[in-house]
C-alpha positions as MATLAB code, in Angstrom:
seq = 'VSVSNELLQANLILLHHQVLDAFGHVSVRHPQKNGRFLMSIALPPSQVKAEDIIEFNLDASPVDPTNQSLYIERFIHSSIYQARPEVMAICHHHAKALLPFCITSTSLQAVTQTGGAMGEKVAVWDSRDDFGDTNLLISNAKQADSLVTSLGQAWMILIRRHGVCVLGQNLRELVFRAVFACQDAEVQLRAAALGDIEALSAGELKLTSQPSVKAIDRCWQHWLEQIKAH';
ca = [
    -214.701  -76.657  229.116;
    -215.939  -73.079  228.844;
    -217.637  -71.856  225.693;
    -214.698  -69.529  225.034;
    -212.210  -72.401  225.278;
    -214.355  -74.553  223.008;
    -214.433  -71.673  220.514;
    -210.623  -71.611  220.570;
    -210.574  -75.372  219.987;
    -213.032  -75.004  217.099;
    -210.749  -72.459  215.431;
    -207.772  -74.810  215.667;
    -209.650  -77.902  214.505;
    -211.076  -76.084  211.493;
    -207.636  -74.709  210.721;
    -206.114  -78.208  210.942;
    -208.678  -79.523  208.445;
    -208.105  -76.618  206.052;
    -211.610  -75.279  206.473;
    -210.093  -72.036  207.760;
    -206.815  -70.483  206.700;
    -205.621  -66.922  207.326;
    -209.221  -65.889  206.717;
    -212.583  -67.050  208.008;
    -214.192  -66.826  211.431;
    -216.237  -68.811  213.929;
    -218.769  -67.573  216.460;
    -220.984  -69.031  219.163;
    -224.157  -67.635  220.678;
    -223.689  -66.565  224.285;
    -224.912  -69.479  226.475;
    -226.606  -67.194  229.030;
    -227.457  -64.130  226.940;
    -229.422  -65.152  223.869;
    -229.125  -61.693  222.330;
    -225.344  -61.801  222.190;
    -222.657  -63.882  220.543;
    -218.947  -64.500  221.070;
    -216.312  -64.105  218.399;
    -212.695  -63.020  218.300;
    -211.344  -59.727  217.114;
    -210.026  -59.764  213.535;
    -207.105  -62.179  213.680;
    -205.969  -65.230  211.721;
    -207.627  -68.242  213.411;
    -204.177  -69.607  214.295;
    -203.481  -66.544  216.443;
    -206.740  -66.286  218.413;
    -206.332  -66.472  222.196;
    -208.870  -66.352  225.033;
    -208.377  -62.632  225.602;
    -209.188  -61.959  221.933;
    -212.759  -63.261  222.237;
    -215.331  -60.555  222.844;
    -219.110  -60.247  223.119;
    -221.213  -58.803  220.315;
    -224.789  -57.585  220.236;
    -227.112  -58.905  217.547;
    -226.531  -55.746  215.502;
    -222.853  -56.802  215.204;
    -221.635  -54.064  217.546;
    -219.238  -55.025  220.358;
    -220.882  -54.954  223.791;
    -217.879  -53.104  225.167;
    -216.445  -50.471  222.810;
    -213.008  -51.413  221.514;
    -210.276  -49.984  219.354;
    -209.364  -53.473  218.173;
    -209.939  -54.386  214.538;
    -213.145  -56.394  214.001;
    -214.081  -58.802  211.216;
    -215.859  -56.746  208.562;
    -218.117  -59.720  207.833;
    -219.349  -60.068  211.411;
    -222.778  -59.021  210.042;
    -223.142  -62.529  208.625;
    -223.186  -63.873  212.159;
    -225.467  -61.208  213.625;
    -228.108  -61.515  210.885;
    -228.214  -65.304  211.104;
    -228.505  -65.279  214.903;
    -231.388  -62.805  214.645;
    -233.253  -64.908  212.080;
    -232.549  -68.416  213.381;
    -232.987  -68.786  217.181;
    -232.035  -72.478  217.039;
    -228.604  -71.649  215.615;
    -225.922  -71.563  218.304;
    -222.722  -71.509  216.220;
    -221.662  -70.201  212.808;
    -218.560  -70.455  210.618;
    -217.795  -68.430  207.504;
    -214.926  -69.856  205.463;
    -213.400  -70.171  201.993;
    -212.274  -73.814  201.941;
    -210.744  -74.867  198.623;
    -212.777  -78.082  198.666;
    -216.020  -76.124  198.368;
    -215.015  -73.153  196.216;
    -215.501  -75.062  192.909;
    -219.194  -75.318  193.792;
    -219.302  -71.561  194.441;
    -218.094  -70.676  190.947;
    -219.881  -73.246  188.756;
    -223.456  -74.361  188.191;
    -222.653  -77.846  189.508;
    -224.735  -78.550  192.606;
    -223.083  -79.612  195.844;
    -224.699  -82.917  196.771;
    -224.147  -85.176  199.753;
    -222.596  -88.406  198.469;
    -221.492  -90.079  201.726;
    -223.111  -90.862  205.068;
    -221.177  -88.197  206.968;
    -221.744  -85.766  204.115;
    -225.438  -86.008  204.897;
    -224.748  -83.597  207.762;
    -224.803  -80.806  205.173;
    -228.576  -81.090  205.442;
    -231.419  -81.839  203.098;
    -230.628  -78.682  201.112;
    -227.510  -76.578  200.587;
    -228.636  -73.038  199.843;
    -226.951  -70.643  197.406;
    -226.683  -66.827  197.496;
    -225.435  -64.503  194.794;
    -224.618  -60.947  195.846;
    -225.200  -59.706  192.284;
    -228.904  -60.463  192.512;
    -229.549  -57.660  195.003;
    -226.404  -55.535  194.899;
    -224.793  -55.834  191.472;
    -221.012  -55.602  191.406;
    -219.392  -55.435  194.863;
    -216.022  -56.304  196.375;
    -217.706  -59.633  197.342;
    -217.400  -58.961  201.093;
    -220.583  -58.982  203.175;
    -219.862  -55.771  205.036;
    -223.242  -54.527  206.241;
    -226.560  -55.733  207.645;
    -228.457  -55.231  204.394;
    -226.176  -57.618  202.526;
    -226.217  -60.127  205.391;
    -230.029  -59.999  205.600;
    -230.200  -60.776  201.885;
    -227.987  -63.826  202.453;
    -230.245  -64.932  205.310;
    -233.283  -64.774  203.016;
    -231.592  -67.237  200.645;
    -230.402  -69.372  203.568;
    -233.931  -70.101  204.744;
    -233.871  -73.099  207.078;
    -230.754  -74.704  205.571;
    -227.614  -75.489  207.583;
    -225.220  -74.455  204.815;
    -225.126  -71.794  202.163;
    -222.713  -71.305  199.277;
    -221.810  -67.690  198.525;
    -221.151  -67.227  194.817;
    -217.512  -66.419  193.960;
    -216.673  -66.113  197.646;
    -217.132  -68.913  200.144;
    -219.456  -70.709  202.519;
    -221.440  -70.298  205.737;
    -222.099  -73.294  207.966;
    -224.442  -73.375  210.966;
    -224.862  -75.644  213.970;
    -227.016  -76.169  217.037;
    -223.763  -76.087  219.011;
    -220.062  -75.637  218.285;
    -219.253  -79.325  218.010;
    -222.074  -79.968  215.561;
    -220.936  -76.967  213.534;
    -217.366  -78.260  213.326;
    -218.575  -81.741  212.378;
    -220.743  -80.310  209.594;
    -217.992  -77.994  208.311;
    -215.272  -80.663  208.233;
    -217.348  -83.404  206.646;
    -218.896  -81.048  204.088;
    -215.397  -80.380  202.789;
    -214.479  -84.056  202.809;
    -217.696  -84.950  201.007;
    -217.085  -82.263  198.379;
    -213.607  -83.664  197.727;
    -215.107  -87.134  197.260;
    -217.717  -85.765  194.849;
    -215.041  -83.981  192.798;
    -212.923  -87.154  192.562;
    -215.880  -89.387  191.797;
    -216.974  -87.111  188.950;
    -213.806  -88.122  187.089;
    -214.919  -91.756  187.213;
    -218.514  -91.412  186.106;
    -221.984  -90.255  187.062;
    -222.488  -89.204  190.670;
    -224.942  -91.186  192.768;
    -225.930  -88.799  195.538;
    -227.872  -89.656  198.687;
    -231.598  -90.035  198.163;
    -234.099  -87.692  199.790;
    -234.862  -90.403  202.337;
    -231.178  -90.990  203.092;
    -230.616  -87.260  203.496;
    -233.493  -87.032  205.939;
    -231.990  -89.835  208.022;
    -228.387  -88.551  207.947;
    -228.853  -84.772  208.131;
    -228.704  -84.724  211.929;
    -225.496  -86.445  213.110;
    -225.699  -88.228  216.441;
    -224.206  -86.708  219.569;
    -222.105  -89.868  219.978;
    -220.606  -89.507  216.482;
    -219.944  -85.804  216.987;
    -218.258  -86.361  220.341;
    -216.093  -89.179  218.969;
    -214.845  -86.929  216.188;
    -214.340  -84.008  218.577;
    -212.101  -86.072  220.864;
    -210.153  -87.364  217.867;
    -209.677  -83.852  216.499;
    -208.524  -82.532  219.878;
    -205.793  -85.172  219.895;
    -204.760  -84.118  216.393;
    -204.347  -80.454  217.315;
    -202.439  -81.397  220.495;
    -199.990  -83.312  218.312;
    -199.373  -80.138  216.347;
];
């Protein structure tokens, strides 16, 4: 499967699991050209086709000039790829499961084994800290670089009043992390109605933060069957 085809599959899987909706976007670093990444033109994830995927430079400019509309928040992807050479795939989304943690002081904590894939720390960024009142879109490199500073070495970052960014060492790991972060957040929200939350310990997080290739591939095959059925 080509990287472009896998990117299309990632869009559909994340859409199926309500990580993406009409908004949000996924990218992957170019497998042969480390200074470039692949992402679609600005379309709803459900509408993205192979011909809609184009190459971008790490300054968020398209390699080949185009008149097509581009995601205004593509700078999120370019800034992260510049700062984190180990990152090979990125998703920015606004999943309802995670938004409560973007608008309250309640910390998002891993509470299940698969939720451990969120990493040992989920970072948080507030645009007001550096930029005051904005339209909440990350529409330039300066804003994206500020987000990257807060991201540090984490695999996930919550964006106050807006959404989430999730990173992966490859597309399949990214999708695994994005899907199970949402599922884990839903479990945490439900469990809070029953009593005190018992989150994973630091030691458990360390041991679960990197999902196995076997687990990722099992889920990927399962998710491909789900999107075929739809």
